[in-house]
Short mmCIF file of C-alpha atoms and ligand atoms in Angstrom, two decimals:
data_model
loop_
_atom_site.label_atom_id
_atom_site.label_comp_id
_atom_site.label_asym_id
_atom_site.label_seq_id
_atom_site.Cartn_x
_atom_site.Cartn_y
_atom_site.Cartn_z
CA MET A 29 54.61 -41.68 10.99
CA ALA A 30 56.92 -38.06 11.53
CA ALA A 31 58.45 -39.13 9.02
CA GLU A 32 55.58 -39.76 6.28
CA LEU A 33 53.96 -36.59 7.46
CA LYS A 34 56.90 -34.44 6.44
CA ILE A 35 55.36 -30.36 6.00
CA GLN A 36 55.29 -29.51 2.03
CA HIS A 37 56.54 -26.06 1.19
CA GLU A 38 53.82 -23.31 1.48
CA THR A 39 52.27 -23.97 -2.24
CA ASP A 40 49.33 -21.81 -3.42
CA ASN A 41 47.28 -25.62 -4.37
CA PRO A 42 44.77 -25.52 -2.26
CA PHE A 43 44.49 -28.94 -2.49
CA HIS A 44 48.30 -30.17 -0.97
CA ILE A 45 47.62 -27.15 1.14
CA ALA A 46 44.38 -29.68 2.62
CA ARG A 47 46.28 -32.74 2.37
CA GLN A 48 48.85 -30.83 4.00
CA GLN A 49 45.94 -29.78 7.54
CA LEU A 50 44.91 -33.89 6.95
CA ARG A 51 48.32 -34.23 7.84
CA GLU A 52 49.25 -32.20 10.90
CA ALA A 53 46.11 -33.51 12.42
CA CYS A 54 46.27 -36.94 12.05
CA GLU A 55 50.29 -36.98 13.70
CA ALA A 56 49.20 -34.94 16.21
CA LEU A 57 46.12 -37.26 16.69
CA ASN A 58 49.21 -40.20 16.43
CA LEU A 59 46.12 -41.92 14.25
CA ASP A 60 47.18 -45.25 12.81
CA LEU A 61 48.96 -44.29 9.35
CA SER A 62 45.70 -45.88 7.54
CA VAL A 63 43.70 -42.88 8.62
CA TYR A 64 45.55 -40.40 6.27
CA GLU A 65 46.26 -43.13 3.24
CA ILE A 66 42.76 -43.43 2.62
CA LEU A 67 41.35 -39.44 3.69
CA LYS A 68 44.55 -37.98 1.33
CA GLU A 69 42.78 -39.02 -2.57
CA PRO A 70 38.98 -37.88 -2.75
CA ALA A 71 36.60 -41.26 -2.52
CA ARG A 72 35.70 -40.57 -6.13
CA VAL A 73 36.31 -37.48 -8.84
CA TYR A 74 33.82 -37.49 -11.58
CA THR A 75 33.95 -34.39 -14.91
CA VAL A 76 31.36 -33.80 -17.23
CA SER A 77 30.89 -31.88 -20.00
CA ILE A 78 27.59 -29.67 -19.83
CA PRO A 79 27.16 -28.56 -23.69
CA VAL A 80 24.74 -25.54 -23.46
CA LYS A 81 22.67 -23.47 -25.73
CA MET A 82 23.79 -20.47 -26.20
CA ASP A 83 21.30 -17.38 -26.17
CA SER A 84 22.63 -16.69 -29.66
CA GLY A 85 21.83 -20.38 -30.62
CA GLU A 86 25.44 -21.47 -30.46
CA ILE A 87 26.32 -24.88 -27.99
CA LYS A 88 28.75 -23.76 -25.97
CA THR A 89 30.71 -26.62 -23.30
CA PHE A 90 31.25 -25.95 -20.02
CA ILE A 91 33.45 -28.12 -17.86
CA GLY A 92 32.00 -29.92 -14.23
CA TYR A 93 33.35 -31.03 -11.53
CA ARG A 94 32.19 -33.01 -8.43
CA VAL A 95 33.89 -34.94 -5.60
CA GLN A 96 32.60 -37.32 -3.21
CA HIS A 97 35.75 -37.19 -0.71
CA THR A 98 34.15 -39.65 2.23
CA ASP A 99 31.52 -41.46 2.44
CA ALA A 100 33.07 -42.06 5.84
CA THR A 101 30.08 -40.42 8.30
CA GLY A 102 27.16 -40.59 6.07
CA PRO A 103 26.82 -38.96 1.93
CA ALA A 104 28.67 -36.45 0.96
CA LYS A 105 27.81 -33.04 1.19
CA GLY A 106 28.31 -29.27 -0.46
CA GLY A 107 27.73 -26.94 -2.15
CA ILE A 108 29.21 -25.98 -5.84
CA ARG A 109 30.82 -23.34 -6.74
CA PHE A 110 30.67 -21.15 -10.41
CA HIS A 111 33.69 -19.00 -11.28
CA PRO A 112 36.31 -18.56 -14.29
CA ASP A 113 39.02 -19.84 -11.45
CA VAL A 114 36.88 -23.38 -10.73
CA THR A 115 39.69 -26.05 -10.82
CA LEU A 116 39.89 -29.80 -10.17
CA ASP A 117 42.51 -29.35 -7.46
CA GLU A 118 39.95 -26.66 -5.98
CA VAL A 119 36.96 -28.73 -5.92
CA LYS A 120 39.38 -31.65 -4.11
CA ALA A 121 40.95 -29.30 -1.53
CA LEU A 122 37.22 -28.16 -0.67
CA SER A 123 35.58 -31.77 -0.46
CA MET A 124 38.20 -32.15 2.24
CA TRP A 125 37.36 -28.75 4.07
CA MET A 126 33.80 -30.11 3.69
CA THR A 127 34.47 -33.53 5.64
CA MET A 128 36.46 -31.57 8.14
CA LYS A 129 33.66 -29.05 8.84
CA CYS A 130 30.79 -32.13 9.01
CA ASN A 131 33.14 -33.76 11.48
CA LEU A 132 33.85 -31.12 13.98
CA VAL A 133 29.46 -30.08 14.02
CA GLY A 134 28.81 -33.53 14.58
CA LEU A 135 26.45 -33.44 11.03
CA PRO A 136 26.35 -37.32 9.84
CA TYR A 137 27.91 -36.42 6.49
CA GLY A 138 30.97 -37.07 4.54
CA GLY A 139 32.74 -34.02 2.33
CA GLY A 140 31.63 -33.71 -1.07
CA LYS A 141 31.82 -30.47 -3.59
CA GLY A 142 31.10 -29.39 -7.27
CA GLY A 143 32.39 -26.59 -9.41
CA VAL A 144 31.96 -25.68 -12.69
CA VAL A 145 34.05 -23.60 -15.11
CA CYS A 146 32.33 -20.66 -16.14
CA ASN A 147 31.64 -16.53 -15.95
CA PRO A 148 27.62 -16.13 -14.02
CA LYS A 149 28.22 -12.88 -14.34
CA ARG A 150 28.25 -13.34 -18.00
CA LEU A 151 25.68 -16.31 -18.59
CA SER A 152 21.96 -14.46 -19.34
CA LYS A 153 19.19 -16.41 -17.17
CA GLY A 154 18.11 -18.95 -19.37
CA GLU A 155 21.87 -19.79 -20.46
CA LEU A 156 21.98 -19.90 -16.03
CA GLU A 157 18.78 -22.01 -15.94
CA ARG A 158 20.14 -24.35 -18.76
CA LEU A 159 24.06 -24.95 -17.80
CA SER A 160 22.53 -25.71 -14.08
CA ARG A 161 19.89 -28.32 -15.49
CA GLY A 162 22.06 -29.13 -18.16
CA TYR A 163 25.57 -30.18 -14.73
CA ILE A 164 23.14 -32.31 -12.66
CA ARG A 165 22.17 -34.01 -16.08
CA ALA A 166 25.62 -35.05 -15.92
CA ILE A 167 25.76 -36.09 -12.47
CA VAL A 168 22.38 -37.56 -11.60
CA ASP A 169 23.58 -41.03 -11.91
CA VAL A 170 26.47 -40.14 -8.28
CA ILE A 171 24.03 -37.77 -6.65
CA GLY A 172 20.72 -38.36 -4.60
CA PRO A 173 19.62 -37.83 -0.61
CA ASP A 174 21.20 -40.42 0.51
CA LYS A 175 24.31 -40.27 -1.50
CA ASP A 176 25.27 -36.47 -1.80
CA ILE A 177 23.68 -33.88 -1.92
CA PRO A 178 24.81 -30.32 -2.93
CA ALA A 179 24.23 -26.54 -2.21
CA PRO A 180 25.17 -23.46 -2.63
CA ASP A 181 28.35 -22.01 -2.64
CA VAL A 182 30.57 -19.05 -4.61
CA TYR A 183 28.38 -17.24 -7.45
CA THR A 184 25.29 -19.86 -7.00
CA ASN A 185 21.89 -19.31 -5.33
CA PRO A 186 19.06 -20.40 -4.48
CA GLN A 187 17.10 -20.24 -7.41
CA ILE A 188 19.78 -22.47 -8.80
CA MET A 189 19.53 -25.02 -5.98
CA ALA A 190 15.55 -24.97 -7.47
CA TRP A 191 16.28 -25.34 -10.56
CA MET A 192 19.00 -28.25 -10.23
CA MET A 193 16.60 -30.28 -7.64
CA ASP A 194 13.29 -29.95 -9.92
CA GLU A 195 15.92 -31.15 -12.74
CA TYR A 196 16.70 -33.63 -10.24
CA SER A 197 12.71 -34.79 -9.73
CA LYS A 198 12.15 -35.00 -13.17
CA LEU A 199 15.02 -37.15 -14.05
CA VAL A 200 13.74 -39.53 -11.24
CA GLY A 201 10.34 -39.42 -11.41
CA ARG A 202 9.15 -38.29 -8.35
CA TYR A 203 9.80 -34.69 -5.98
CA SER A 204 12.92 -34.47 -4.29
CA PRO A 205 13.72 -31.69 -2.57
CA GLY A 206 16.08 -33.92 -0.14
CA VAL A 207 18.49 -33.84 -2.94
CA ILE A 208 20.51 -30.26 -2.49
CA THR A 209 19.97 -27.60 -0.01
CA GLY A 210 19.99 -24.26 0.35
CA LYS A 211 16.57 -24.27 -1.73
CA PRO A 212 13.83 -21.76 -2.25
CA LEU A 213 11.13 -21.56 0.91
CA SER A 214 8.40 -22.79 -2.14
CA ALA A 215 10.88 -25.91 -3.40
CA GLY A 216 11.35 -26.41 0.25
CA GLY A 217 14.36 -24.82 1.31
CA SER A 218 14.38 -23.97 5.67
CA LEU A 219 14.08 -20.50 6.99
CA GLY A 220 17.00 -19.00 8.61
CA ARG A 221 19.16 -21.33 5.69
CA SER A 222 20.20 -17.91 3.71
CA GLU A 223 21.60 -16.04 6.35
CA ALA A 224 22.73 -19.87 8.66
CA THR A 225 26.74 -18.98 7.27
CA ALA A 226 26.84 -15.43 8.43
CA ARG A 227 24.78 -16.45 11.77
CA GLY A 228 27.36 -19.07 12.42
CA CYS A 229 29.95 -16.87 11.50
CA VAL A 230 28.98 -14.48 13.75
CA PHE A 231 28.17 -16.69 16.67
CA THR A 232 31.80 -18.01 16.70
CA ILE A 233 33.28 -14.14 16.73
CA ARG A 234 31.39 -13.89 20.07
CA GLU A 235 33.02 -16.63 21.81
CA ALA A 236 36.22 -15.63 20.59
CA ALA A 237 35.12 -11.64 21.68
CA LYS A 238 34.45 -13.52 25.20
CA CYS A 239 37.28 -15.36 25.19
CA LEU A 240 39.59 -12.39 24.18
CA ASN A 241 37.79 -9.73 26.40
CA LEU A 242 36.57 -7.89 23.57
CA ASP A 243 33.87 -6.33 24.60
CA LEU A 244 31.91 -5.95 20.93
CA GLY A 245 30.36 -2.73 21.45
CA ASN A 246 33.45 -0.98 21.22
CA ALA A 247 34.93 -3.18 18.10
CA ARG A 248 35.34 -2.52 14.65
CA ALA A 249 35.50 -5.26 11.87
CA ILE A 250 36.95 -5.31 8.30
CA ILE A 251 35.12 -7.28 5.67
CA GLN A 252 36.42 -8.70 2.92
CA GLY A 253 33.44 -10.16 -0.25
CA PHE A 254 30.09 -8.59 -0.01
CA GLY A 255 28.28 -11.39 -1.60
CA ASN A 256 25.56 -14.22 0.87
CA ALA A 257 27.80 -14.35 3.64
CA GLY A 258 29.98 -10.86 3.28
CA CYS A 259 26.75 -9.25 3.50
CA THR A 260 24.92 -10.33 5.81
CA SER A 261 28.01 -10.72 8.62
CA SER A 262 28.29 -7.20 8.37
CA ARG A 263 24.38 -6.80 9.35
CA LEU A 264 24.61 -9.15 11.78
CA LEU A 265 27.76 -8.10 13.92
CA SER A 266 26.73 -4.23 13.35
CA GLU A 267 23.49 -5.48 15.00
CA LEU A 268 26.29 -6.57 17.91
CA GLY A 269 27.51 -2.98 17.82
CA VAL A 270 30.03 -3.94 16.02
CA THR A 271 31.51 -1.02 14.31
CA ILE A 272 31.90 -1.74 9.83
CA VAL A 273 35.05 0.68 9.40
CA GLY A 274 35.48 -1.56 5.66
CA VAL A 275 34.32 -2.94 2.74
CA SER A 276 35.48 -4.42 -0.45
CA ASP A 277 33.99 -6.78 -3.12
CA SER A 278 35.80 -8.72 -6.34
CA GLN A 279 35.51 -4.31 -7.95
CA GLY A 280 36.63 -2.42 -5.24
CA ALA A 281 37.30 -1.42 -1.62
CA ILE A 282 35.78 1.49 1.22
CA TYR A 283 37.17 2.10 4.66
CA ASN A 284 35.00 4.83 6.90
CA PRO A 285 36.63 4.23 10.68
CA ASP A 286 33.11 6.18 11.59
CA GLY A 287 31.36 3.35 10.83
CA ILE A 288 29.65 2.36 7.25
CA ASP A 289 25.87 1.02 7.37
CA PRO A 290 25.86 -2.50 6.61
CA ILE A 291 21.60 -2.42 5.51
CA ALA A 292 22.61 1.02 3.19
CA LEU A 293 25.68 -0.27 1.75
CA ALA A 294 24.10 -4.19 0.80
CA LYS A 295 21.08 -1.78 -0.87
CA TYR A 296 23.78 0.59 -3.25
CA LYS A 297 25.44 -2.83 -4.22
CA ALA A 298 22.01 -4.04 -6.04
CA GLU A 299 21.51 -0.40 -7.81
CA THR A 300 25.26 -0.88 -8.53
CA GLY A 301 26.79 -3.87 -9.01
CA SER A 302 29.60 -2.66 -6.07
CA VAL A 303 30.31 -1.98 -3.15
CA LYS A 304 32.54 1.10 -5.26
CA GLY A 305 32.41 4.70 -5.46
CA PHE A 306 29.80 3.51 -2.22
CA PRO A 307 29.34 7.58 -0.74
CA GLY A 308 31.78 9.31 2.06
CA CYS A 309 34.04 6.50 2.30
CA GLN A 310 37.67 6.52 1.44
CA GLN A 311 38.31 4.42 -1.58
CA VAL A 312 40.93 1.60 -0.95
CA ASP A 313 42.89 -1.18 -2.75
CA GLY A 314 41.33 -4.69 -2.07
CA ASP A 315 44.73 -6.01 -0.46
CA ALA A 316 45.23 -2.78 1.00
CA LEU A 317 42.82 -3.38 3.52
CA LEU A 318 43.12 -6.59 4.87
CA GLU A 319 45.83 -4.39 7.06
CA MET A 320 43.93 -1.34 7.76
CA PRO A 321 43.35 -0.94 11.50
CA CYS A 322 40.11 -2.85 12.93
CA ASP A 323 39.82 -5.68 15.40
CA ILE A 324 37.33 -8.32 13.12
CA LEU A 325 38.70 -9.25 10.47
CA VAL A 326 36.45 -11.62 7.96
CA PRO A 327 37.66 -12.78 4.92
CA ALA A 328 34.07 -13.96 3.26
CA ALA A 329 35.72 -14.78 -0.05
CA LEU A 330 37.69 -17.11 -1.94
CA GLU A 331 41.41 -18.85 -0.75
CA ASN A 332 44.87 -17.38 0.15
CA VAL A 333 44.36 -14.17 0.73
CA ILE A 334 45.88 -14.41 3.75
CA THR A 335 49.18 -15.06 2.95
CA GLY A 336 53.04 -15.28 5.06
CA SER A 337 53.59 -11.77 2.80
CA ASN A 338 50.07 -9.90 4.53
CA ALA A 339 50.14 -11.53 7.44
CA PRO A 340 52.61 -9.06 9.93
CA ARG A 341 51.09 -6.75 8.93
CA ILE A 342 47.42 -7.88 9.73
CA GLN A 343 46.27 -5.49 12.51
CA ALA A 344 43.19 -7.42 13.52
CA ARG A 345 42.94 -9.71 16.67
CA ILE A 346 40.21 -12.55 15.24
CA ILE A 347 39.98 -13.82 12.25
CA ALA A 348 36.57 -14.95 11.65
CA GLU A 349 37.17 -17.69 8.30
CA ALA A 350 33.51 -17.16 6.14
CA ALA A 351 35.65 -18.18 3.10
CA ASN A 352 37.41 -21.50 2.21
CA GLY A 353 40.65 -21.65 2.49
CA PRO A 354 41.30 -17.66 3.19
CA THR A 355 45.11 -18.08 4.95
CA THR A 356 48.09 -19.92 3.94
CA PRO A 357 49.59 -22.62 5.97
CA GLU A 358 52.20 -19.21 5.93
CA ALA A 359 50.72 -16.95 7.11
CA ASP A 360 48.96 -19.56 9.94
CA GLU A 361 52.36 -20.16 11.40
CA ILE A 362 52.65 -15.90 11.77
CA LEU A 363 49.25 -15.40 13.73
CA HIS A 364 49.56 -17.70 15.59
CA LYS A 365 52.71 -16.99 16.40
CA ARG A 366 51.45 -13.58 16.76
CA GLY A 367 48.84 -14.39 18.54
CA VAL A 368 45.94 -13.34 16.48
CA MET A 369 43.50 -15.43 17.50
CA VAL A 370 42.57 -17.58 13.99
CA ILE A 371 38.20 -18.98 13.32
CA PRO A 372 39.38 -21.39 11.26
CA ASP A 373 36.57 -21.93 8.64
CA ILE A 374 35.57 -25.01 9.15
CA LEU A 375 34.50 -24.18 12.13
CA ALA A 376 33.46 -20.07 11.12
CA ASN A 377 31.50 -21.58 8.12
CA ALA A 378 30.01 -24.15 9.06
CA GLY A 379 26.83 -22.25 10.09
CA GLY A 380 25.46 -22.61 6.25
CA VAL A 381 25.95 -26.97 6.26
CA THR A 382 24.30 -27.14 9.76
CA VAL A 383 20.98 -25.57 8.13
CA SER A 384 21.22 -27.63 5.21
CA TYR A 385 21.68 -29.93 7.10
CA PHE A 386 18.91 -29.02 9.37
CA GLU A 387 16.57 -28.65 5.52
CA TRP A 388 18.03 -32.24 4.34
CA VAL A 389 16.00 -33.27 7.35
CA GLN A 390 12.81 -31.46 7.27
CA ASN A 391 12.88 -32.99 3.30
CA LEU A 392 13.02 -35.87 4.64
CA GLN A 393 10.35 -36.09 7.09
CA ASN A 394 7.88 -33.91 5.17
CA PHE A 395 8.25 -31.39 8.77
CA TYR A 396 8.98 -28.14 8.59
CA TRP A 397 10.23 -25.97 11.68
CA THR A 398 10.09 -22.52 12.89
CA ALA A 399 12.41 -20.00 12.47
CA ASP A 400 13.23 -20.00 16.05
CA GLU A 401 13.63 -24.35 15.88
CA VAL A 402 16.22 -23.39 13.04
CA MET A 403 18.07 -20.79 14.55
CA GLN A 404 18.00 -22.00 18.15
CA ARG A 405 19.33 -25.27 17.17
CA LEU A 406 21.95 -23.50 14.63
CA GLU A 407 23.51 -21.50 18.00
CA TYR A 408 23.56 -24.01 19.95
CA MET A 409 25.49 -26.82 17.14
CA ILE A 410 27.99 -23.38 16.55
CA THR A 411 28.81 -22.59 20.37
CA GLN A 412 29.23 -26.60 21.32
CA ALA A 413 31.71 -26.88 17.96
CA PHE A 414 33.44 -23.51 19.00
CA ASN A 415 33.57 -24.97 22.32
CA LYS A 416 34.60 -28.23 22.00
CA THR A 417 37.80 -26.56 19.06
CA TYR A 418 38.83 -24.28 21.62
CA ALA A 419 39.11 -26.63 24.67
CA MET A 420 41.17 -28.56 22.15
CA SER A 421 43.69 -25.51 21.14
CA GLN A 422 43.86 -25.06 24.69
CA GLU A 423 44.44 -28.48 25.99
CA LYS A 424 47.17 -29.45 23.72
CA ASN A 425 48.69 -25.81 22.87
CA VAL A 426 48.05 -25.74 19.43
CA PRO A 427 46.58 -23.00 16.72
CA THR A 428 42.32 -23.86 16.49
CA ARG A 429 42.56 -24.64 12.49
CA LEU A 430 44.92 -27.78 14.12
CA ALA A 431 42.05 -27.86 17.05
CA ALA A 432 40.01 -27.66 14.85
CA ASN A 433 40.89 -30.47 12.62
CA MET A 434 42.13 -32.89 15.11
CA VAL A 435 38.56 -32.48 17.05
CA SER A 436 36.91 -33.38 13.91
CA LEU A 437 39.62 -36.18 12.36
CA GLU A 438 38.73 -38.14 16.21
CA ARG A 439 35.32 -38.65 14.98
CA ILE A 440 36.41 -39.63 11.86
CA ALA A 441 38.54 -42.04 12.48
CA GLN A 442 37.12 -43.31 15.08
CA ALA A 443 33.78 -43.84 12.66
CA MET A 444 36.19 -45.15 9.71
CA ALA A 445 37.73 -47.79 13.01
CA ASP A 446 33.92 -48.94 14.20
CA ARG A 447 33.27 -49.48 10.32
CA GLY A 448 36.99 -51.76 9.64
CA TRP A 449 38.35 -49.42 7.27
CA LEU A 450 41.25 -50.02 9.09
CA ASN A 451 42.36 -53.28 10.21
N1 LIG B 524 29.43 -24.43 0.98
C1 LIG B 524 29.40 -24.20 1.60
C2 LIG B 524 29.88 -24.69 2.85
O1 LIG B 524 31.80 -24.70 2.37
C3 LIG B 524 27.90 -25.06 2.59
C4 LIG B 524 27.43 -26.64 2.55
C5 LIG B 524 26.06 -26.86 2.71
O2 LIG B 524 25.71 -26.46 2.87
O3 LIG B 524 26.91 -28.63 2.06
O4 LIG B 524 29.83 -25.20 3.73
#
């Protein structure tokens, strides 16, 4: 197996990175070669064109993707990203990471992911609704509560999920809230879903701090990205006594060693559209922010922001990956050598899909849970995934990302073997 599993050179292509991580985990577990052979390609890849009537009256065609990585452990599950830089290889990587994430937590799903190449910030509400409905019309035959269950991701939100659920329900002729998660409460959503990614992330930071003997009451955090995950994580961290010293978004970055009030900042961003210019802070460069003094760094935006070039200068003791794929393999190696504790994306941001799972269960049963029930189950599942990952990394003396992938892959490989896929 070792010859087959040769490590490639660093590349920015997230799909190559995802594959490399898969390969390393297969090798570390000494798995049957067929496991890698089956999982290295997504089971199904769909590319669709979505003609949308713009407010001007003209028709504009958008490109969308849906990738179902595997159904070895259940129907495909994963979000839909609306972003101008979406590529098919990115969506393929994200679908593979969803497989690893769902299995790390023990959810009965395989991985999936979707993306539409668009800039939602430049679309009117009507255009966004027509695009969202058009995307569902294009993929209606391949999704469903027992086939593939989408959810929000970068630049998509509960309103978009509600339109998508509505469109799907109309097309199939029955109310089908279980086709998509991350919906508003009125449309079959779950209590706690909108905060779930951040809550899960903060649970993992709490556990990591225990392992490192880091007192959160004296800790400082930098948050890169101030969308749903970044904004809510900064609030929850400050509730635990952590001082938020730096925040950035796509427009700019701010730093204040005395602390930034995340609630006031969220209000400021809602009014001005960015964290840039928030009073009382030093305005800094977004890349430079990652290297500024802090104990906890939370990348909560996009891929490939922690690289071989900035990893040697990162000062944080804990990196909690609220984003998917923020750290390149080269950076991983450097951080591991430097003793920085990386809480890998498939663990740090697994809270979102975990409560998506709870939402789907509630939809299928038509029986809804209290906020406390959601929160307790989330805490249990994320803490357990953290403990398994940490134990694997200690026992095998491997980096935490590899450990998380190993825990996950053991479960996937077992299902593949039991289902007769490896004979
Ligand atoms: N987009 C989120 C993720 O990357 C949530 C996916 C889901 O809830 O299905 O994990």
